[in-house]
Amino acid sequence: MDSNYLKKSTLLYVEDEDEIREFLKKRLERKVKKLYIAKDGAEGLESFCENRPDFVLTDVTMPNLNGIDMAIKIRELDPTIPIIIMSAHSDTSYLLKAIELGVDNYLLKPIDKTKLYKALENSIKANFLEQELEENKKQILHQSRFALLGEMTSMIAHQWRQPLNTISISLAKFLMNLELDKYDLENPEMRKKFPGFVQSNLERIEDYIQDLSGTIDSFAKIYKPSDHLEECSINESISHALRAFKNTLSHTDIIIYDELQSNAKSNIYKNEFIQICLNLLNNAYEHFLEREIQNPRIDIQTKENEEFIEISIKDNAGGISDEIIEKIFDPYFSTKFAKNGNGLGLYMSKLIIEEHLEGKLSVENENDGAKFIIKLKANHD
C-alpha cells in the first residue's frame, strides 16, 4: 500500500455504531494525516462542510441522515470527492444506489482491514496523481517559458548579426578614411561636401538601428503570452510565423512552398499558435543543418472541412525513426543536440493545441521527411 498518499490525506469517517467507530478510529488515525469523526449522516455532512476532507468513508444505515443520502449531498458540493461506503447489508438496493451515485468502493461488514486499506489507497491515489500531474504541467510550462526566452534571444541575435556587422563596417571605413586623410578638408569643395557625407553615413546607421529595434518589438509580440482566445485567420497567423522564420534564414537555401487554401477562422491563443508554428519550422531547419540536407524544402498547407481546419508542415529532412516517433511529444524528450534541445517545445505545443484549443497535433513520416498535422475547430462565416 502506498501509505505516503494516505499520510498526506484527510479523511471523514462516519459511523453510528460506537464499538465499530472506536475500533476503526484507532486504526485509521495511524494511516491518515487527519481523521474527522461523525456519528451520523447529518453530523457527517456538517463536518464535511466545515473541514473539506480529501475523501469520505461512511456507513449506510444511520439515524437522521443515511450514508447514501449524505453522499448525494456531499457530491452536490464536490462532484469529484472519493467516497467509500460500508454496509452490513447485502441488499442489492443499497448497492444499486451506490453504483448510481458513482461511489469509489462498496465494502460489506465485517470489514476486512486489508480490503479497507486497499480501497482507501485506490480512492485517494488517483486524486493525488492528478494533482501531481497538474503541478508537473505548471513546472514544465514555467520551464518552457524560459526555453522560449532563450529561443527568442537566439533568434534576435541571429537577425541582429548582419545589421550590426554593417554598422561596424561603416564606422570602421569612416574612421579609417579619417586616419588616412582621405578627406581633404583643406579643399573648400571637400569641406562643403563633408557634412553631407557624414550625415548620410549617420542616417544609414540610424536606419540599421531602427531595424534592430523593430526586431525586438516583432519578436516580443510573438513571444508575449496571449491572455484570451481570439477568432483569428489561421492563414494570417501562419503567414506571420513564416515572416518571422524567414527573417532568420539569411544566407540559407531553404525553399518554402505554402499552399494556404483555408479561409476559415478559429478561436486560438494567437501568439502561442504562432510560437507553435515557429517551433515546427525551426525543428525542420535544425534537422536540415544536422543532417546536411541538400536542397532543403518545407511545404506548408492549410485546408478545411465543415468541422476542422487542417494545417500541415512537412520537410524533406529524412523523417523520424520508428523507434522514437511515438515519444517525441513526451516531456523532456529531445532529438536535438544536447546543448540545444530541452525537449519541451513539442510537448508544450501538443498540450496547448489539445488541452487549451481542443484540437489535435500529430506527426507522421511521408516520403522523405516528417509531416506535422494540426487540426483546429473551424469557424465558418
JSON list of C-alpha atoms in Angstrom, two decimals, residues 213-315:
[
{"chain": "A", "resi": 213, "resn": "SER", "atom": "CA", "xyz": [14.69, 47.95, -32.52]},
{"chain": "A", "resi": 214, "resn": "GLY", "atom": "CA", "xyz": [11.95, 46.67, -34.81]},
{"chain": "A", "resi": 215, "resn": "THR", "atom": "CA", "xyz": [13.33, 43.16, -34.48]},
{"chain": "A", "resi": 216, "resn": "ILE", "atom": "CA", "xyz": [12.94, 43.28, -30.71]},
{"chain": "A", "resi": 217, "resn": "ASP", "atom": "CA", "xyz": [9.38, 44.61, -30.99]},
{"chain": "A", "resi": 218, "resn": "SER", "atom": "CA", "xyz": [8.44, 41.97, -33.55]},
{"chain": "A", "resi": 219, "resn": "PHE", "atom": "CA", "xyz": [9.69, 39.02, -31.53]},
{"chain": "A", "resi": 220, "resn": "ALA", "atom": "CA", "xyz": [8.41, 40.45, -28.24]},
{"chain": "A", "resi": 221, "resn": "LYS", "atom": "CA", "xyz": [4.88, 40.50, -29.68]},
{"chain": "A", "resi": 222, "resn": "ILE", "atom": "CA", "xyz": [5.17, 36.90, -30.87]},
{"chain": "A", "resi": 223, "resn": "TYR", "atom": "CA", "xyz": [6.55, 35.56, -27.60]},
{"chain": "A", "resi": 224, "resn": "LYS", "atom": "CA", "xyz": [4.25, 37.50, -25.29]},
{"chain": "A", "resi": 225, "resn": "PRO", "atom": "CA", "xyz": [1.63, 35.04, -23.93]},
{"chain": "A", "resi": 226, "resn": "SER", "atom": "CA", "xyz": [-1.94, 35.71, -25.07]},
{"chain": "A", "resi": 227, "resn": "ASP", "atom": "CA", "xyz": [-4.38, 36.22, -22.22]},
{"chain": "A", "resi": 228, "resn": "HIS", "atom": "CA", "xyz": [-7.55, 35.34, -24.12]},
{"chain": "A", "resi": 229, "resn": "LEU", "atom": "CA", "xyz": [-8.86, 33.39, -27.09]},
{"chain": "A", "resi": 230, "resn": "GLU", "atom": "CA", "xyz": [-9.21, 35.32, -30.34]},
{"chain": "A", "resi": 231, "resn": "GLU", "atom": "CA", "xyz": [-11.08, 34.43, -33.50]},
{"chain": "A", "resi": 232, "resn": "CYS", "atom": "CA", "xyz": [-8.21, 34.60, -35.97]},
{"chain": "A", "resi": 233, "resn": "SER", "atom": "CA", "xyz": [-7.49, 33.78, -39.57]},
{"chain": "A", "resi": 234, "resn": "ILE", "atom": "CA", "xyz": [-5.26, 30.73, -39.48]},
{"chain": "A", "resi": 235, "resn": "ASN", "atom": "CA", "xyz": [-3.69, 31.71, -42.80]},
{"chain": "A", "resi": 236, "resn": "GLU", "atom": "CA", "xyz": [-2.73, 35.15, -41.44]},
{"chain": "A", "resi": 237, "resn": "SER", "atom": "CA", "xyz": [-1.22, 33.64, -38.30]},
{"chain": "A", "resi": 238, "resn": "ILE", "atom": "CA", "xyz": [0.81, 31.17, -40.35]},
{"chain": "A", "resi": 239, "resn": "SER", "atom": "CA", "xyz": [1.97, 33.99, -42.64]},
{"chain": "A", "resi": 240, "resn": "HIS", "atom": "CA", "xyz": [3.08, 35.93, -39.56]},
{"chain": "A", "resi": 241, "resn": "ALA", "atom": "CA", "xyz": [5.09, 32.91, -38.38]},
{"chain": "A", "resi": 242, "resn": "LEU", "atom": "CA", "xyz": [6.61, 32.48, -41.84]},
{"chain": "A", "resi": 243, "resn": "ARG", "atom": "CA", "xyz": [7.75, 36.11, -41.97]},
{"chain": "A", "resi": 244, "resn": "ALA", "atom": "CA", "xyz": [9.45, 35.78, -38.59]},
{"chain": "A", "resi": 245, "resn": "PHE", "atom": "CA", "xyz": [11.02, 32.48, -39.64]},
{"chain": "A", "resi": 246, "resn": "LYS", "atom": "CA", "xyz": [12.30, 33.80, -42.97]},
{"chain": "A", "resi": 247, "resn": "ASN", "atom": "CA", "xyz": [13.94, 36.73, -41.20]},
{"chain": "A", "resi": 248, "resn": "THR", "atom": "CA", "xyz": [16.25, 34.23, -39.51]},
{"chain": "A", "resi": 249, "resn": "LEU", "atom": "CA", "xyz": [17.17, 32.48, -42.77]},
{"chain": "A", "resi": 250, "resn": "SER", "atom": "CA", "xyz": [19.75, 34.86, -44.23]},
{"chain": "A", "resi": 251, "resn": "HIS", "atom": "CA", "xyz": [22.28, 33.04, -46.42]},
{"chain": "A", "resi": 252, "resn": "THR", "atom": "CA", "xyz": [20.36, 29.75, -46.47]},
{"chain": "A", "resi": 253, "resn": "ASP", "atom": "CA", "xyz": [18.96, 27.86, -49.43]},
{"chain": "A", "resi": 254, "resn": "ILE", "atom": "CA", "xyz": [15.75, 26.56, -47.82]},
{"chain": "A", "resi": 255, "resn": "ILE", "atom": "CA", "xyz": [12.82, 26.60, -50.23]},
{"chain": "A", "resi": 256, "resn": "ILE", "atom": "CA", "xyz": [9.41, 27.20, -48.65]},
{"chain": "A", "resi": 257, "resn": "TYR", "atom": "CA", "xyz": [6.21, 26.33, -50.51]},
{"chain": "A", "resi": 258, "resn": "ASP", "atom": "CA", "xyz": [2.96, 27.47, -48.96]},
{"chain": "A", "resi": 259, "resn": "GLU", "atom": "CA", "xyz": [-0.47, 26.41, -50.16]},
{"chain": "A", "resi": 260, "resn": "LEU", "atom": "CA", "xyz": [-2.88, 28.18, -47.84]},
{"chain": "A", "resi": 261, "resn": "GLN", "atom": "CA", "xyz": [-6.28, 27.06, -49.11]},
{"chain": "A", "resi": 262, "resn": "SER", "atom": "CA", "xyz": [-8.39, 27.57, -45.98]},
{"chain": "A", "resi": 263, "resn": "ASN", "atom": "CA", "xyz": [-10.22, 30.84, -45.44]},
{"chain": "A", "resi": 264, "resn": "ALA", "atom": "CA", "xyz": [-11.77, 29.71, -42.14]},
{"chain": "A", "resi": 265, "resn": "LYS", "atom": "CA", "xyz": [-11.04, 31.20, -38.75]},
{"chain": "A", "resi": 266, "resn": "SER", "atom": "CA", "xyz": [-10.53, 29.50, -35.40]},
{"chain": "A", "resi": 267, "resn": "ASN", "atom": "CA", "xyz": [-10.57, 30.53, -31.75]},
{"chain": "A", "resi": 268, "resn": "ILE", "atom": "CA", "xyz": [-6.91, 30.42, -30.71]},
{"chain": "A", "resi": 269, "resn": "TYR", "atom": "CA", "xyz": [-4.34, 31.99, -28.42]},
{"chain": "A", "resi": 270, "resn": "LYS", "atom": "CA", "xyz": [-2.78, 33.83, -31.33]},
{"chain": "A", "resi": 271, "resn": "ASN", "atom": "CA", "xyz": [0.78, 34.35, -30.09]},
{"chain": "A", "resi": 272, "resn": "GLU", "atom": "CA", "xyz": [1.03, 30.82, -28.72]},
{"chain": "A", "resi": 273, "resn": "PHE", "atom": "CA", "xyz": [-0.18, 29.41, -32.05]},
{"chain": "A", "resi": 274, "resn": "ILE", "atom": "CA", "xyz": [2.44, 31.45, -33.92]},
{"chain": "A", "resi": 275, "resn": "GLN", "atom": "CA", "xyz": [5.08, 30.11, -31.50]},
{"chain": "A", "resi": 276, "resn": "ILE", "atom": "CA", "xyz": [3.96, 26.55, -32.23]},
{"chain": "A", "resi": 277, "resn": "CYS", "atom": "CA", "xyz": [4.30, 27.12, -35.98]},
{"chain": "A", "resi": 278, "resn": "LEU", "atom": "CA", "xyz": [7.72, 28.69, -35.44]},
{"chain": "A", "resi": 279, "resn": "ASN", "atom": "CA", "xyz": [8.75, 25.75, -33.29]},
{"chain": "A", "resi": 280, "resn": "LEU", "atom": "CA", "xyz": [7.82, 23.26, -36.04]},
{"chain": "A", "resi": 281, "resn": "LEU", "atom": "CA", "xyz": [9.61, 25.34, -38.67]},
{"chain": "A", "resi": 282, "resn": "ASN", "atom": "CA", "xyz": [12.72, 25.65, -36.52]},
{"chain": "A", "resi": 283, "resn": "ASN", "atom": "CA", "xyz": [12.72, 21.89, -35.87]},
{"chain": "A", "resi": 284, "resn": "ALA", "atom": "CA", "xyz": [12.84, 21.32, -39.63]},
{"chain": "A", "resi": 285, "resn": "TYR", "atom": "CA", "xyz": [15.61, 23.92, -40.02]},
{"chain": "A", "resi": 286, "resn": "GLU", "atom": "CA", "xyz": [17.74, 22.30, -37.30]},
{"chain": "A", "resi": 287, "resn": "HIS", "atom": "CA", "xyz": [17.34, 18.87, -38.88]},
{"chain": "A", "resi": 288, "resn": "PHE", "atom": "CA", "xyz": [18.40, 20.30, -42.24]},
{"chain": "A", "resi": 289, "resn": "LEU", "atom": "CA", "xyz": [21.59, 21.58, -40.63]},
{"chain": "A", "resi": 290, "resn": "GLU", "atom": "CA", "xyz": [22.22, 18.47, -38.53]},
{"chain": "A", "resi": 291, "resn": "ARG", "atom": "CA", "xyz": [21.78, 16.08, -41.46]},
{"chain": "A", "resi": 292, "resn": "GLU", "atom": "CA", "xyz": [23.33, 18.38, -44.08]},
{"chain": "A", "resi": 293, "resn": "ILE", "atom": "CA", "xyz": [20.29, 18.05, -46.34]},
{"chain": "A", "resi": 294, "resn": "GLN", "atom": "CA", "xyz": [20.81, 19.08, -49.95]},
{"chain": "A", "resi": 295, "resn": "ASN", "atom": "CA", "xyz": [18.00, 21.19, -51.46]},
{"chain": "A", "resi": 296, "resn": "PRO", "atom": "CA", "xyz": [16.08, 21.56, -48.16]},
{"chain": "A", "resi": 297, "resn": "ARG", "atom": "CA", "xyz": [12.38, 22.19, -48.56]},
{"chain": "A", "resi": 298, "resn": "ILE", "atom": "CA", "xyz": [9.40, 22.94, -46.32]},
{"chain": "A", "resi": 299, "resn": "ASP", "atom": "CA", "xyz": [5.81, 22.55, -47.54]},
{"chain": "A", "resi": 300, "resn": "ILE", "atom": "CA", "xyz": [3.02, 24.27, -45.61]},
{"chain": "A", "resi": 301, "resn": "GLN", "atom": "CA", "xyz": [-0.62, 23.65, -46.40]},
{"chain": "A", "resi": 302, "resn": "THR", "atom": "CA", "xyz": [-3.97, 24.59, -44.92]},
{"chain": "A", "resi": 303, "resn": "LYS", "atom": "CA", "xyz": [-7.30, 23.05, -45.87]},
{"chain": "A", "resi": 304, "resn": "GLU", "atom": "CA", "xyz": [-10.69, 22.76, -44.25]},
{"chain": "A", "resi": 305, "resn": "ASN", "atom": "CA", "xyz": [-13.89, 20.81, -43.99]},
{"chain": "A", "resi": 306, "resn": "GLU", "atom": "CA", "xyz": [-17.13, 21.62, -42.20]},
{"chain": "A", "resi": 307, "resn": "GLU", "atom": "CA", "xyz": [-15.64, 20.90, -38.77]},
{"chain": "A", "resi": 308, "resn": "PHE", "atom": "CA", "xyz": [-11.87, 21.36, -38.84]},
{"chain": "A", "resi": 309, "resn": "ILE", "atom": "CA", "xyz": [-9.03, 23.39, -40.28]},
{"chain": "A", "resi": 310, "resn": "GLU", "atom": "CA", "xyz": [-6.03, 21.17, -41.03]},
{"chain": "A", "resi": 311, "resn": "ILE", "atom": "CA", "xyz": [-2.53, 22.67, -41.06]},
{"chain": "A", "resi": 312, "resn": "SER", "atom": "CA", "xyz": [0.38, 20.54, -42.25]},
{"chain": "A", "resi": 313, "resn": "ILE", "atom": "CA", "xyz": [4.08, 21.41, -42.08]},
{"chain": "A", "resi": 314, "resn": "LYS", "atom": "CA", "xyz": [6.27, 18.94, -43.94]},
{"chain": "A", "resi": 315, "resn": "ASP", "atom": "CA", "xyz": [10.03, 18.83, -44.53]}
]
